[in-house]
PDB file of C-alpha atoms in Angstrom:
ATOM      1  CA  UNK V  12      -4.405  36.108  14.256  1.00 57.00           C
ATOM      2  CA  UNK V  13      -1.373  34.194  12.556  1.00 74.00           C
ATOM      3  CA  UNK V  14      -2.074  34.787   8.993  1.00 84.00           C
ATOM      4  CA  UNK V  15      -1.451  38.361   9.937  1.00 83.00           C
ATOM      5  CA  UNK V  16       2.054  38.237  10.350  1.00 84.00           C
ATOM      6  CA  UNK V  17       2.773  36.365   7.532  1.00 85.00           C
ATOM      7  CA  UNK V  18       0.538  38.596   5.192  1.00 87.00           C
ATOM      8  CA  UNK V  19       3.198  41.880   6.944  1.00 86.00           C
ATOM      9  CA  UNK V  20       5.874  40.096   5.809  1.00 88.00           C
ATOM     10  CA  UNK V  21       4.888  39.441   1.953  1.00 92.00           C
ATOM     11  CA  UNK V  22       6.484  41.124  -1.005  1.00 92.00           C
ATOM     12  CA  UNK V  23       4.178  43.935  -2.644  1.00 89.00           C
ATOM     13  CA  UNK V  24       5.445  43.872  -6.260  1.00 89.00           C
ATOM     14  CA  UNK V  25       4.639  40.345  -7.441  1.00 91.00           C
ATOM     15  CA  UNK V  26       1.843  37.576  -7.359  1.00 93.00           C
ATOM     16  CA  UNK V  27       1.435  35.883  -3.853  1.00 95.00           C
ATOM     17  CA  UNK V  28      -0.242  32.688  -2.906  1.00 96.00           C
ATOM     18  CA  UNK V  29      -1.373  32.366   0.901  1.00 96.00           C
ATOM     19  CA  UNK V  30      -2.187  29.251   2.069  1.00 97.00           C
ATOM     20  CA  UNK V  31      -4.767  29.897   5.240  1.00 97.00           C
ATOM     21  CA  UNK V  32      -6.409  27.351   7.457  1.00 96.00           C
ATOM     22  CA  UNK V  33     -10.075  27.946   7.729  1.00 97.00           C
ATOM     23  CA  UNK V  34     -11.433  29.460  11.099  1.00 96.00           C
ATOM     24  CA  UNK V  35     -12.056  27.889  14.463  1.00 95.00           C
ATOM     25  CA  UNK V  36     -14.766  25.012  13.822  1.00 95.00           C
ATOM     26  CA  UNK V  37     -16.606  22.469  16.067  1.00 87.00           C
ATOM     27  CA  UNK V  38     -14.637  19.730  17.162  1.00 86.00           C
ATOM     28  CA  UNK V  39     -13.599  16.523  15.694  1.00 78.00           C
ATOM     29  CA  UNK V  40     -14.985  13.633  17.171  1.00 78.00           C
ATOM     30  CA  UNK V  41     -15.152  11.077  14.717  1.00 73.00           C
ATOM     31  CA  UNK V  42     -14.482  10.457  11.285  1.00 66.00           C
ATOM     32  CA  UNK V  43     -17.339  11.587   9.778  1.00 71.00           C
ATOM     33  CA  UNK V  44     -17.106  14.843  11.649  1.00 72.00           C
ATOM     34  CA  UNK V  45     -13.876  15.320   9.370  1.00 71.00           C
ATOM     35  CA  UNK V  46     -16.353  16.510   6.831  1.00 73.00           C
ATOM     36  CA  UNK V  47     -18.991  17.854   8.535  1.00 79.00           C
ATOM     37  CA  UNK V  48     -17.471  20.266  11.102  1.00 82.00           C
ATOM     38  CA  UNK V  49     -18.464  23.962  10.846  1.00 88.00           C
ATOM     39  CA  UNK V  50     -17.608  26.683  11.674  1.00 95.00           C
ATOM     40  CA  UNK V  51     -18.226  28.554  15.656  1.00 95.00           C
ATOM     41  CA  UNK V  52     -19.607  32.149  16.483  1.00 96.00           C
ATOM     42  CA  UNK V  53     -16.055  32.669  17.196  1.00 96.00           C
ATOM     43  CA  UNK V  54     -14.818  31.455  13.747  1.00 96.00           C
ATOM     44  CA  UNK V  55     -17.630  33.254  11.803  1.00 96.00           C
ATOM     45  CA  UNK V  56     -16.247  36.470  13.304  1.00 97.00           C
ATOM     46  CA  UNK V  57     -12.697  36.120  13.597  1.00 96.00           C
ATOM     47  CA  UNK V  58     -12.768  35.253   9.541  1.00 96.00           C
ATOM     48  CA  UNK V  59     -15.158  38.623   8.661  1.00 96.00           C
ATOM     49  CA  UNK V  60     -12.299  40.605  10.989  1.00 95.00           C
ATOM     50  CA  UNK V  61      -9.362  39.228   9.156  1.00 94.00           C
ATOM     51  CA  UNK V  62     -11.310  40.374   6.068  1.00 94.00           C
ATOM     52  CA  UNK V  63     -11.666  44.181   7.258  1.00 93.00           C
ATOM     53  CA  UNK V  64      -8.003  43.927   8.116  1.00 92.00           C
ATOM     54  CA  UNK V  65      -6.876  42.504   4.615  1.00 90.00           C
ATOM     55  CA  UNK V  66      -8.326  46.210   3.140  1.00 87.00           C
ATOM     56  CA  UNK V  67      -5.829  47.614   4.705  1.00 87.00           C
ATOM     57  CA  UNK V  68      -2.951  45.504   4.702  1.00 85.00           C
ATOM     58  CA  UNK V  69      -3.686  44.792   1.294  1.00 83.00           C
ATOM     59  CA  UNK V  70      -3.899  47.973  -0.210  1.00 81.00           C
ATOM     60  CA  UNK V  71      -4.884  48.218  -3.765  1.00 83.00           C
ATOM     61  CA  UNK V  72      -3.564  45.211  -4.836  1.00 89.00           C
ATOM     62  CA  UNK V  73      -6.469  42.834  -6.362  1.00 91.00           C
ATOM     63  CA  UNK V  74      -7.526  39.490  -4.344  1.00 93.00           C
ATOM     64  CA  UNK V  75      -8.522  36.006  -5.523  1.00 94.00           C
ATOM     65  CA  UNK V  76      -9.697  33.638  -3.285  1.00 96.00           C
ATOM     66  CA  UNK V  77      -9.924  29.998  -3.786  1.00 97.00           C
ATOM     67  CA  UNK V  78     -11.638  27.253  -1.109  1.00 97.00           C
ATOM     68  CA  UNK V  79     -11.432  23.651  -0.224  1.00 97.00           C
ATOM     69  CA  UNK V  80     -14.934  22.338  -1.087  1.00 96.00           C
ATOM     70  CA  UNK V  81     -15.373  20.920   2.790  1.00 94.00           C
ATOM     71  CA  UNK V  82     -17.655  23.749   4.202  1.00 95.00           C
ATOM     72  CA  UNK V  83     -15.908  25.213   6.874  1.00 95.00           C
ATOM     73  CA  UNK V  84     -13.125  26.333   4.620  1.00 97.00           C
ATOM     74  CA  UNK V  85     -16.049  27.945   2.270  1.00 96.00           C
ATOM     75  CA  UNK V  86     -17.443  29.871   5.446  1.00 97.00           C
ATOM     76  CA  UNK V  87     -14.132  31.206   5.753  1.00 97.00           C
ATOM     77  CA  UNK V  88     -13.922  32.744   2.607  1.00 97.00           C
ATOM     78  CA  UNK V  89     -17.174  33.700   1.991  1.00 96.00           C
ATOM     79  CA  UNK V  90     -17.016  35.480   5.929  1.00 97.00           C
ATOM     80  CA  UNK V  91     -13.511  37.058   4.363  1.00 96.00           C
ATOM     81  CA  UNK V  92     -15.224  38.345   1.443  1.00 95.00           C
ATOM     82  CA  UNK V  93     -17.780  39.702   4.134  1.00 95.00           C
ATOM     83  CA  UNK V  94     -15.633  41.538   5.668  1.00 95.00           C
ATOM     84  CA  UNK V  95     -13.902  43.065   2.156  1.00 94.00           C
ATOM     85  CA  UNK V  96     -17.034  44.093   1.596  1.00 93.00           C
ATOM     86  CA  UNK V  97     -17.649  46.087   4.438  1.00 92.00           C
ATOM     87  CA  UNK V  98     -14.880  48.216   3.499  1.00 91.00           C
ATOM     88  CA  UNK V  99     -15.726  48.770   0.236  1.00 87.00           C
ATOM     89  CA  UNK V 100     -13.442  46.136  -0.933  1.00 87.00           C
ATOM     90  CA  UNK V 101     -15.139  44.429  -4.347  1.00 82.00           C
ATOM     91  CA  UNK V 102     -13.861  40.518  -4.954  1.00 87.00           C
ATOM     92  CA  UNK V 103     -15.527  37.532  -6.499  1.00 86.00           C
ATOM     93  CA  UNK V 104     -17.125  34.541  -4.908  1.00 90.00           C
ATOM     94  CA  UNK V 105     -14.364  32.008  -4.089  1.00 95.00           C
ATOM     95  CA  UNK V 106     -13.476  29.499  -6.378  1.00 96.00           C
ATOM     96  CA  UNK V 107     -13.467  25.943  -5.235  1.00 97.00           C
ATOM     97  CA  UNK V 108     -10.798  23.577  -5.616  1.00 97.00           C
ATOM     98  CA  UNK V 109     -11.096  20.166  -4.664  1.00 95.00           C
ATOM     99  CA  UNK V 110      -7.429  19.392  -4.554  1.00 96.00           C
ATOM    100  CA  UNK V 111      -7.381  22.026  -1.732  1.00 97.00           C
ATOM    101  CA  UNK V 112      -8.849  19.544   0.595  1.00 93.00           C
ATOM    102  CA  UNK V 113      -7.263  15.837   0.815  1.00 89.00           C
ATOM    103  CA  UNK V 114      -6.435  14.682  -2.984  1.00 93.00           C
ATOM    104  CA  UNK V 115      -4.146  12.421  -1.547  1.00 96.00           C
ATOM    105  CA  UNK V 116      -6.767  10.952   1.187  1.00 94.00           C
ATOM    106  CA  UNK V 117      -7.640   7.710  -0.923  1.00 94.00           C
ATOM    107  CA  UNK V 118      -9.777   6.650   2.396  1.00 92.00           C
ATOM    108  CA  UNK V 119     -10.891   9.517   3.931  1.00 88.00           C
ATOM    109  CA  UNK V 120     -12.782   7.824   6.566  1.00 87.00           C
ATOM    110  CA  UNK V 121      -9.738   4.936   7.136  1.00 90.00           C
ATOM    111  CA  UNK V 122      -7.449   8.501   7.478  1.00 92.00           C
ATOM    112  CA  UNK V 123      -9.595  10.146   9.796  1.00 88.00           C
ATOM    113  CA  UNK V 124      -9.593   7.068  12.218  1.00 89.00           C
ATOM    114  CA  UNK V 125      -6.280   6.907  11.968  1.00 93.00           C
ATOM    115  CA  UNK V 126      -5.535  10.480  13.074  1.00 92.00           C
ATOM    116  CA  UNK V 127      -8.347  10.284  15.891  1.00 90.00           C
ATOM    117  CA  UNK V 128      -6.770   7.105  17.760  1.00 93.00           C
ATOM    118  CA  UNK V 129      -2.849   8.401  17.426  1.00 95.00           C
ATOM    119  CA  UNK V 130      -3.667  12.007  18.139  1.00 93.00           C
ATOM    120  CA  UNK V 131      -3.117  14.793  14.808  1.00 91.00           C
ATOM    121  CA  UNK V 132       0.670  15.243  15.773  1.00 94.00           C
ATOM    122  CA  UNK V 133       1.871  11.473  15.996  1.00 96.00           C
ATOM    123  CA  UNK V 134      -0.125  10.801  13.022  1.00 96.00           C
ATOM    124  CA  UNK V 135       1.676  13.867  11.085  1.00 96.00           C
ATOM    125  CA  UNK V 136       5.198  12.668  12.124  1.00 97.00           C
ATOM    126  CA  UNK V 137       3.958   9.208  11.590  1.00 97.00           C
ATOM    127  CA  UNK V 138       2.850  10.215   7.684  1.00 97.00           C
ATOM    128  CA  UNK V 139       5.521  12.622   7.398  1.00 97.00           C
ATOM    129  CA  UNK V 140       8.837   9.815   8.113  1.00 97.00           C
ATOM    130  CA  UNK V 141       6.582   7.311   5.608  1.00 96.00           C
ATOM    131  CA  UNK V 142       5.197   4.891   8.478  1.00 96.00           C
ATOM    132  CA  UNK V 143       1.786   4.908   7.217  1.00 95.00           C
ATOM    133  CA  UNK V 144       0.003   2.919   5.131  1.00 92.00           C
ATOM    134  CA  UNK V 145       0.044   4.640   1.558  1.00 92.00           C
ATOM    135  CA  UNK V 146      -2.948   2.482  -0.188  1.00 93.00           C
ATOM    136  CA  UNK V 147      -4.772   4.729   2.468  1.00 94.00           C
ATOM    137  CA  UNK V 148      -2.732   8.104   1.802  1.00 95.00           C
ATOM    138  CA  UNK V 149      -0.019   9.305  -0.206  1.00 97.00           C
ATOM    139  CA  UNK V 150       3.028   9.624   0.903  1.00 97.00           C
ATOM    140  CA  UNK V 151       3.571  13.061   2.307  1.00 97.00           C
ATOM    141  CA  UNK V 152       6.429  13.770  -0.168  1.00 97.00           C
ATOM    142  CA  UNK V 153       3.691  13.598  -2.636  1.00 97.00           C
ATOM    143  CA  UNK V 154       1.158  14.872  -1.145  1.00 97.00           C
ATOM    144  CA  UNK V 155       3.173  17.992  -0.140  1.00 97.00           C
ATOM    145  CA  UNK V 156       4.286  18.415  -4.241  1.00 97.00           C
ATOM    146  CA  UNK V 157       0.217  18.581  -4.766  1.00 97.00           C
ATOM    147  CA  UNK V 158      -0.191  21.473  -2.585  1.00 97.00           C
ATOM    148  CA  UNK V 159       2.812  23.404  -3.696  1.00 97.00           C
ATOM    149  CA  UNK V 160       1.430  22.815  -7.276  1.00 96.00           C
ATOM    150  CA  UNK V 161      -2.082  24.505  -6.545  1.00 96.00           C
ATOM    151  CA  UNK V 162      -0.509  27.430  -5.134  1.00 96.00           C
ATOM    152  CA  UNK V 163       1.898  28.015  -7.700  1.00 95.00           C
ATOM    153  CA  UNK V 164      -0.738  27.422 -10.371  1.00 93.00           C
ATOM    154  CA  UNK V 165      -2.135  30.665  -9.392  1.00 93.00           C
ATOM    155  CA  UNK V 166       0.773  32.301  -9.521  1.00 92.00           C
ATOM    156  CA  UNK V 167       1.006  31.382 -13.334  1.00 87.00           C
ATOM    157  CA  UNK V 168      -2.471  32.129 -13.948  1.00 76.00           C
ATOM    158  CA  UNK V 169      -2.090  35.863 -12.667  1.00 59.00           C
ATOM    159  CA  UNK V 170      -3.264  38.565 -15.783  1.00 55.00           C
ATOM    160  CA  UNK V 171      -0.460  40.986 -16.734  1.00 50.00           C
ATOM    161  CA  UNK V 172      -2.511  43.663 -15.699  1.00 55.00           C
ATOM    162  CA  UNK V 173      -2.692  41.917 -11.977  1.00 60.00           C
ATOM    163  CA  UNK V 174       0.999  41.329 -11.681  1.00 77.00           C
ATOM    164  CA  UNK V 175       0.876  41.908  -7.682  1.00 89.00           C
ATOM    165  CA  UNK V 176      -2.547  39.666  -6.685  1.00 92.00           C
ATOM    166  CA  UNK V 177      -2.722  38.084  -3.672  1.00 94.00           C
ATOM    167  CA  UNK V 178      -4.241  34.818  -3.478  1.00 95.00           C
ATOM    168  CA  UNK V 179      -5.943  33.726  -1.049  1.00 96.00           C
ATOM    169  CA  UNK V 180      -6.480  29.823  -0.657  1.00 98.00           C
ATOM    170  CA  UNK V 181      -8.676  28.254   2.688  1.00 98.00           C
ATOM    171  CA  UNK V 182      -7.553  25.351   3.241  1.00 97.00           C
ATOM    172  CA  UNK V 183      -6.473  22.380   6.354  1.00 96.00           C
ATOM    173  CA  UNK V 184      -3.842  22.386   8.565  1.00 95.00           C
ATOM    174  CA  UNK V 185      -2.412  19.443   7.022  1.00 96.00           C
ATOM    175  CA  UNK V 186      -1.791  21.488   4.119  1.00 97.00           C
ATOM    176  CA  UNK V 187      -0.048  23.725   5.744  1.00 97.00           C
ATOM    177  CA  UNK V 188       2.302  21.440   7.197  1.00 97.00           C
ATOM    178  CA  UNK V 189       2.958  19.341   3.972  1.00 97.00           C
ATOM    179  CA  UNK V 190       4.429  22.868   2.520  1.00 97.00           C
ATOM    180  CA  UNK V 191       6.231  24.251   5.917  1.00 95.00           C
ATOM    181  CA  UNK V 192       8.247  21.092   6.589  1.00 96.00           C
ATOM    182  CA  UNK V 193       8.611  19.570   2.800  1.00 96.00           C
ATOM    183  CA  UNK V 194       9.496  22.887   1.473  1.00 95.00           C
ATOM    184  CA  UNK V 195      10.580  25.333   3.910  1.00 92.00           C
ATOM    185  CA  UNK V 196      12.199  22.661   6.454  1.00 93.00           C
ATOM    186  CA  UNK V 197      10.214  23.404   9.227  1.00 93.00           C
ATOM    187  CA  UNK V 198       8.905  21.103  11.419  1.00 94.00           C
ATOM    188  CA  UNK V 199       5.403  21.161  13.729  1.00 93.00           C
ATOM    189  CA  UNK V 200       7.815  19.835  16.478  1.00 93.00           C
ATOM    190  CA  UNK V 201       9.696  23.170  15.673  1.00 93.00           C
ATOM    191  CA  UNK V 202       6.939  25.548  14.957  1.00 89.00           C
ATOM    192  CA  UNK V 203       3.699  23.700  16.800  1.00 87.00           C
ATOM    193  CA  UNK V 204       0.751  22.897  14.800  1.00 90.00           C
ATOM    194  CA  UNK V 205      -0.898  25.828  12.369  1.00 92.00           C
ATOM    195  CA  UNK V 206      -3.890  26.942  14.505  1.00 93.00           C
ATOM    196  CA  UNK V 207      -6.777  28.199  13.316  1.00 95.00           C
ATOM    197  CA  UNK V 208      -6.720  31.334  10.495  1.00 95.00           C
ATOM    198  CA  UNK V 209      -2.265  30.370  10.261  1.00 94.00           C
ATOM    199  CA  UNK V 210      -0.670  30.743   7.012  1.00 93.00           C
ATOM    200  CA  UNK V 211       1.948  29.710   4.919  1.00 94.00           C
ATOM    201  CA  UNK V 212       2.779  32.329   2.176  1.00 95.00           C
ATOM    202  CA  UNK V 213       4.847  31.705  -1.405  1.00 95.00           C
ATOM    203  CA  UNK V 214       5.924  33.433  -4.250  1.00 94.00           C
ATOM    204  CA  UNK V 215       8.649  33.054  -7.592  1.00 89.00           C
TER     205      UNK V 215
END
């Protein structure tokens, strides 16, 4: 699973936001699937077994975990939680965020279509070098600030008494990519696209 390597590799002393794309889901078909897809047997479980592993790799540090309002992002967390539970692991219900799903999607349907007829990695590159029409979508410079924003607003919200939470937020590939290549430089011609349960990790 992805998101494991990038949770290793995380600093231990200091708030952490993970960015994680939801678990394996049906497929995509049209654009009103985009909403609608939930997730497999396979996803239900993989999500509940990165749970039982985040009690370990975790340690005692507290978790917070925040969800996309489109529903197979809130199976993922709530199978997460599942899994922190069965190892005695206590956390609250995830919080939903709406901007952690497509804020800057101001056609979600005209987007989907898009995506569906040039394939998900010509229509990144496509968004990503500004080729797209933006009174359907942001422009990816924008939309990639958004992202960066919600992560790092939980950062700032961390207690005193919390100083090393990880949070966790389930979100869309997409996401992911608008922080890897806008902020870290790297590129899903580079690095392939973020497959199910991948992460991108920040921190100050």
């Amino acid at each position: 699973m992805p998101v494991r390597k990038t949770l290793a590799n995380i600093p231990r002393d200091r708030p952490v936001s993970v960015m994680v794309r939801h678990a394996a889901r049906d497929p995509i078909r049209s654009a009103d699937e985009g909403w609608n897809a939930r997730l497999t047997a396979v996803g239900h479980e993989a999500a509940r077994e990165l749970g039982a592993d985040l009690a370990e790799i975790a340690g005692s540090r507290p978790i917070q975990m925040f969800s996309s309002p489109i529903p197979r992002c809130q199976q993922t967390a709530e199978r997460v939680r599942e899994g922190l539970t069965s190892k005695a692991v206590a956390t609250r219900s995830p919080t939903v965020v709406d901007a952690l799903a497509g804020p800057y999607l101001h056609d979600a349907n005209a987007v989907m279509a898009i995506a569906l007829r040039l394939g998900d990695q010509t229509f990144v590159r496509q968004w990503f070098d500004g080729k797209l029409d933006h009174t359907v979508l942001l422009p990816a410079t924008d939309a990639a600030r958004g992202q960066l924003e919600v992560l790092a607003s939980a950062l700032d919200g961390a207690h005193d008494d919390h100083r090393n939470t990880l949070h966790l937020h389930f979100s869309h590939d997409w996401n992911i990519l608008l922080i890897r290549e806008h902020f870290v430089g790297i590129t899903h011609e580079d690095a392939e696209m973020p497959g199910f349960m991948d992460g991108v990790a920040v921190w100050r």
